[in-house]
PDB file of C-alpha atoms in Angstrom:
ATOM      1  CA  UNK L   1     137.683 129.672  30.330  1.00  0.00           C
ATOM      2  CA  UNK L   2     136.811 126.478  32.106  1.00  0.00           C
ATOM      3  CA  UNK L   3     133.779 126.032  34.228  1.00  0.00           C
ATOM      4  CA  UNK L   4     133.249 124.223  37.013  1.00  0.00           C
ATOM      5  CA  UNK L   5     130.875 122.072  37.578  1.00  0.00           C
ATOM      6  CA  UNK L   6     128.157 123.392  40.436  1.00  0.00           C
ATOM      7  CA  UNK L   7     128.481 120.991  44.046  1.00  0.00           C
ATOM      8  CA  UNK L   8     125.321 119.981  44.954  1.00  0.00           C
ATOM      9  CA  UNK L   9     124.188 121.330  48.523  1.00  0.00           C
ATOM     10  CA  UNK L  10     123.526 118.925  51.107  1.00  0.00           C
ATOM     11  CA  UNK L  11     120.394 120.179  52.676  1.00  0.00           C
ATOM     12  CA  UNK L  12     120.027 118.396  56.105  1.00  0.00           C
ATOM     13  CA  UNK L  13     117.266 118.877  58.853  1.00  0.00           C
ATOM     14  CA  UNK L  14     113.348 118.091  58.996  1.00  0.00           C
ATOM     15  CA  UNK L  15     110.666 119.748  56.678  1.00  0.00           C
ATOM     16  CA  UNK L  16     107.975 121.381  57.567  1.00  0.00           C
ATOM     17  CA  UNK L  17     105.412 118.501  57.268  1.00  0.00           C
ATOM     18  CA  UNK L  18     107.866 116.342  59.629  1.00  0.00           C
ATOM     19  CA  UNK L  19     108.314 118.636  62.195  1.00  0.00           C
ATOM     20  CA  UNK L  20     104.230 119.377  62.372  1.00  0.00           C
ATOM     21  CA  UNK L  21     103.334 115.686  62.303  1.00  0.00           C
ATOM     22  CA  UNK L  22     105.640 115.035  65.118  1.00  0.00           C
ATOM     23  CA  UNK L  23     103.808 118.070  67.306  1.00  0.00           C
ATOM     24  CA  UNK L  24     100.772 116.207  66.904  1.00  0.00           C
ATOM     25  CA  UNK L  25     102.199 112.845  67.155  1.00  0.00           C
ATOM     26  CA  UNK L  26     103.544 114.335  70.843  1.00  0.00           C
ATOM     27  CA  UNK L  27     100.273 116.161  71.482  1.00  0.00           C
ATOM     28  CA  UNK L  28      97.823 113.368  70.791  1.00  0.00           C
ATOM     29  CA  UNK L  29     100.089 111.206  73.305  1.00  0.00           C
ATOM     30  CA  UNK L  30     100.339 114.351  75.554  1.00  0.00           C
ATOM     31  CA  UNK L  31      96.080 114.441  75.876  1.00  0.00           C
ATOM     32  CA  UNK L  32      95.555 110.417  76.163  1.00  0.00           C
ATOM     33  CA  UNK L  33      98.198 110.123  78.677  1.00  0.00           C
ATOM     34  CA  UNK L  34      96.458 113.165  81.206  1.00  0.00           C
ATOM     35  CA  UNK L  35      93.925 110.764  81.891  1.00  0.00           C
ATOM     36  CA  UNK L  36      96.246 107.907  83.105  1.00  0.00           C
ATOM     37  CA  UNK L  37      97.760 110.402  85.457  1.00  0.00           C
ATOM     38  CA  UNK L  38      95.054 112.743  86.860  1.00  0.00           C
ATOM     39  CA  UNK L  39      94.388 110.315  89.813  1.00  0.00           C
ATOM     40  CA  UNK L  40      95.482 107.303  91.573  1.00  0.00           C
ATOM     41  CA  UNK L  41      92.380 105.615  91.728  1.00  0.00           C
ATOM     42  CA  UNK L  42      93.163 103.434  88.786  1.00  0.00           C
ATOM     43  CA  UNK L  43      96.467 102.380  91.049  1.00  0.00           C
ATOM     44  CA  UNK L  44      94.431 102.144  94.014  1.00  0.00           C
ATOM     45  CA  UNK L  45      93.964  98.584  94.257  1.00  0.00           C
ATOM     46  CA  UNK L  46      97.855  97.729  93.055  1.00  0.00           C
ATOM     47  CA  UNK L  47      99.172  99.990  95.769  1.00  0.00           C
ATOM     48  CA  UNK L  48      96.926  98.449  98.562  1.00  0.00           C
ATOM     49  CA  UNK L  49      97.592  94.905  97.556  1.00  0.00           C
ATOM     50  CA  UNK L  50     100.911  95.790  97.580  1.00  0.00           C
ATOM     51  CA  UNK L  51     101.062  97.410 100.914  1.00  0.00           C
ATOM     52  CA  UNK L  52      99.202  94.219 102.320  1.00  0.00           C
ATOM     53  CA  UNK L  53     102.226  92.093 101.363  1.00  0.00           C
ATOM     54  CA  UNK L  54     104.600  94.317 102.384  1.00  0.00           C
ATOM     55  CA  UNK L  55     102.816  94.710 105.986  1.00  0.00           C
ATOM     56  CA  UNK L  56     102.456  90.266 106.132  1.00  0.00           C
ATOM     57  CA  UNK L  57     106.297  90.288 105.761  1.00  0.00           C
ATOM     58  CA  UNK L  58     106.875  92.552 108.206  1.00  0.00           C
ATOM     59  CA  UNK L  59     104.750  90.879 110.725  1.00  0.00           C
ATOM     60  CA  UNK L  60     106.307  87.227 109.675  1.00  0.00           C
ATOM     61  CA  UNK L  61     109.681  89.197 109.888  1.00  0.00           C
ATOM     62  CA  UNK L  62     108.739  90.402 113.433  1.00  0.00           C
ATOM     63  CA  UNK L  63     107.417  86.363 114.340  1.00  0.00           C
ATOM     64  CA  UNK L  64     110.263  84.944 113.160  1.00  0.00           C
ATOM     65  CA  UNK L  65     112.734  87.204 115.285  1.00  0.00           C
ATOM     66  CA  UNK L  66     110.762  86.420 118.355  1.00  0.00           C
ATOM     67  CA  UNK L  67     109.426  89.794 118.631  1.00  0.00           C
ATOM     68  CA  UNK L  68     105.769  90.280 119.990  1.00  0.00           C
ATOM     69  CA  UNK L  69     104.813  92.546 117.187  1.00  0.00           C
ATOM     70  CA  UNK L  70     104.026  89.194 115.323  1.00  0.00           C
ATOM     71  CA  UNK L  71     100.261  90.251 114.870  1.00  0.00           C
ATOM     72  CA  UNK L  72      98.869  91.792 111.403  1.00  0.00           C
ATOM     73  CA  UNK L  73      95.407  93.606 111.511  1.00  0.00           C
ATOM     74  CA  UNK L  74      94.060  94.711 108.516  1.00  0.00           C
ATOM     75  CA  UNK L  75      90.972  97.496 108.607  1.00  0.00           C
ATOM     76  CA  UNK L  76      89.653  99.411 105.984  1.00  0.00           C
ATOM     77  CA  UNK L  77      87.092 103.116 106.998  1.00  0.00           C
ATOM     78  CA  UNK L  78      85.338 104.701 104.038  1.00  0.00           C
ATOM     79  CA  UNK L  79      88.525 106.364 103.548  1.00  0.00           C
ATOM     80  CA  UNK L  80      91.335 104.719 103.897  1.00  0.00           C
ATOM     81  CA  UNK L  81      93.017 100.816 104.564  1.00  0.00           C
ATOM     82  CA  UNK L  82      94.924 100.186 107.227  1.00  0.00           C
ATOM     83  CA  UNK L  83      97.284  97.286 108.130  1.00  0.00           C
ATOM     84  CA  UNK L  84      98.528  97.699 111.598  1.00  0.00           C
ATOM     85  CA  UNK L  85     101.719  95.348 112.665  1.00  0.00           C
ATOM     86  CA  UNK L  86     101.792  94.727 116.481  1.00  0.00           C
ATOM     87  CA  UNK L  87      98.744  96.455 117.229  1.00  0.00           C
ATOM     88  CA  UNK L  88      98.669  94.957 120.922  1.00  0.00           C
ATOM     89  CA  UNK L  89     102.744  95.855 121.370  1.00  0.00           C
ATOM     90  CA  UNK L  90     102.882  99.426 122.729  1.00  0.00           C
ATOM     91  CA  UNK L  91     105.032 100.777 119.670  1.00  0.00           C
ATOM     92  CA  UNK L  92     102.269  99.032 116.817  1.00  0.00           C
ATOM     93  CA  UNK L  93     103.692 100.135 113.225  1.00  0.00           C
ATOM     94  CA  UNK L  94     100.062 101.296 111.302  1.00  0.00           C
ATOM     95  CA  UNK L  95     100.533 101.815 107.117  1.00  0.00           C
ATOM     96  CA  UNK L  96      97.491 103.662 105.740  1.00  0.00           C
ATOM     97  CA  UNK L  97      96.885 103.836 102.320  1.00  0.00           C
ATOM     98  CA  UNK L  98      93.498 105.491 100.350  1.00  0.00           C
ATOM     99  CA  UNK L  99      90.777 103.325  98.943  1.00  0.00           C
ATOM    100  CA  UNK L 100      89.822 105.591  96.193  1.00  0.00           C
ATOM    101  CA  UNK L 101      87.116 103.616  95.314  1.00  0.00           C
ATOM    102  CA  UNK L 102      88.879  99.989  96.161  1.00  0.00           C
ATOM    103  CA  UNK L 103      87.959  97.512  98.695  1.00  0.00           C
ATOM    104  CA  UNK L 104      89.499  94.101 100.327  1.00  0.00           C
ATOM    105  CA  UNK L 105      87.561  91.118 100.538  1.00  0.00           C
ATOM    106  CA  UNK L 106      88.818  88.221 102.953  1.00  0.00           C
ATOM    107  CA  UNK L 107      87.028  85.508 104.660  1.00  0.00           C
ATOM    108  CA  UNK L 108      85.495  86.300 107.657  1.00  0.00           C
ATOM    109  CA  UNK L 109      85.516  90.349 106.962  1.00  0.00           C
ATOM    110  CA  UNK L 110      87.431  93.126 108.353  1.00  0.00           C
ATOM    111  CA  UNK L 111      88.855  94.151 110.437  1.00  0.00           C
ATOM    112  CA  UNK L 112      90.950  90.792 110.408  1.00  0.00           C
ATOM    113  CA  UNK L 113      93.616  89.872 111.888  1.00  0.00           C
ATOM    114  CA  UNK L 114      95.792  87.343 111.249  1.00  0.00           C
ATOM    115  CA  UNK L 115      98.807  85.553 114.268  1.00  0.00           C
ATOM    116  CA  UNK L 116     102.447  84.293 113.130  1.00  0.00           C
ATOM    117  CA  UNK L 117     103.873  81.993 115.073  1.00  0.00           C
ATOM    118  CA  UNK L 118     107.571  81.892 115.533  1.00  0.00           C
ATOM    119  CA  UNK L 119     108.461  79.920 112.077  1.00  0.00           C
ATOM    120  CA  UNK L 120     106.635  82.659 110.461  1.00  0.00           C
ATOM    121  CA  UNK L 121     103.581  80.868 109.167  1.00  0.00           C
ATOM    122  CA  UNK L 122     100.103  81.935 110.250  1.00  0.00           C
ATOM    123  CA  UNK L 123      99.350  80.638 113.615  1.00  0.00           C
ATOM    124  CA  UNK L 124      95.781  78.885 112.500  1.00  0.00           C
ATOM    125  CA  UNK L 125      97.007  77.561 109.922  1.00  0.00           C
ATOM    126  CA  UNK L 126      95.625  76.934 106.339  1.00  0.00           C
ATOM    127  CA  UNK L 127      95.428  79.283 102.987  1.00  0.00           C
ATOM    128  CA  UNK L 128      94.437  83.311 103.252  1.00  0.00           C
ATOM    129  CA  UNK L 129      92.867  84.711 100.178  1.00  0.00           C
ATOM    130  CA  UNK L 130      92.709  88.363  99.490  1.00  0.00           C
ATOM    131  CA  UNK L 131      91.136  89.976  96.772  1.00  0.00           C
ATOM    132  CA  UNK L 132      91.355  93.861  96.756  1.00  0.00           C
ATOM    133  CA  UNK L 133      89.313  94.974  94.174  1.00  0.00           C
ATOM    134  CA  UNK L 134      88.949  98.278  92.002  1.00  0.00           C
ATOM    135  CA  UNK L 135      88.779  98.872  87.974  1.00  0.00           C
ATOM    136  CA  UNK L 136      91.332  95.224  88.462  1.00  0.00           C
ATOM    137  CA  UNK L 137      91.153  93.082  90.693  1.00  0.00           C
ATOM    138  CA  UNK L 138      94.255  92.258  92.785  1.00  0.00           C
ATOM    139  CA  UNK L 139      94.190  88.495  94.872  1.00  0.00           C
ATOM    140  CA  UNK L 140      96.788  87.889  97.103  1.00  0.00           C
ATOM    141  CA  UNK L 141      97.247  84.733  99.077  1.00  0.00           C
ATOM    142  CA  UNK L 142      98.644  84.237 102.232  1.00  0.00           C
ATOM    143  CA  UNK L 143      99.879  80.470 102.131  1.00  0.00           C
ATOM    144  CA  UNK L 144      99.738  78.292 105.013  1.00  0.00           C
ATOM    145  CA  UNK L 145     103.349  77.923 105.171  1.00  0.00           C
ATOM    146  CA  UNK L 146     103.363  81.609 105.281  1.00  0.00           C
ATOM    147  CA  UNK L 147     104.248  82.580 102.013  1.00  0.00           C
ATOM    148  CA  UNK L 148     102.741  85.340 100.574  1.00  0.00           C
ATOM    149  CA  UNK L 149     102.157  85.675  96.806  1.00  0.00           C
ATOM    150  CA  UNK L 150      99.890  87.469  93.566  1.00  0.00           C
ATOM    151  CA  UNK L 151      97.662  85.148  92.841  1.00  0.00           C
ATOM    152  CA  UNK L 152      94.318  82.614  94.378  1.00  0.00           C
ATOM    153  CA  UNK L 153      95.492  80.191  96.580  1.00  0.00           C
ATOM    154  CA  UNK L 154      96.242  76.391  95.991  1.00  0.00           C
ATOM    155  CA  UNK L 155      95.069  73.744  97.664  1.00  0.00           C
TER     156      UNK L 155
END
């Protein structure tokens, strides 16, 4: 009689200890992540300094295409901001967004508005710093030649 000799198995697959380190691995992330998520007040000031240079191009858009809706208020209530394109045209395009706790300093103070003239640069001419401020703080300038831009102003 011959014998032959026993195949090792291949075991393949996690153990125990793996697969219960990963569920806390996951849950840890799962409970420090909630936090990031449960409001938008931490994104707040990113969102509204992002709607403010989204609402500048549209006005210089509007300028530049010889449209009267070449006019750019910006407002802010306890509530809410709100940049208004046109607001003297009788179709004005307004873009709200919620403070949450944020708030947009210029020079001069709201409500402000600011003119493009037909090259799209801002009709008085010289630099327009933003700040909209939060847990970050978010500066946006408005250039004289009408770019706009992240950032403080140069002279």
């Amino acid at each position: 009689m011959t014998h032959r000799p026993l195949k090792h198995r291949v075991m393949a697959g996690f153990t125990l200890i793996e697969l219960v380190m990963v569920m806390i691995l996951v849950g840890v992330t799962a409970a420090l992540g909630v936090g990031l998520f449960t409001g938008r007040s931490a994104f707040s000031p990113l969102l509204a300094a992002q709607q403010l240079a989204s609402a500048t191009t549209l006005a210089q858009q509007a300028a530049l295409a010889g449209n009267p809706a070449n006019t750019l208020t910006i407002a802010e209530t306890n509530d809410v901001f709100r940049f208004t394109v046109g607001a003297a045209t009788g179709h004005p395009r307004v873009f709200e967004i919620a403070r949450e706790g944020a708030s947009l300093a210029v020079a001069g103070g709201l409500p402000h508005t600011l003119t493009f003239n037909p090259s799209g640069a801002p009709a008085g001419g010289g630099n327009t710093q933003f700040t909209v401020s939060g847990q970050s703080n978010y500066p946006i300038c408005l250039s004289s030649l009408g770019a706009v831009y992240p950032g403080t102003c140069q002279p």
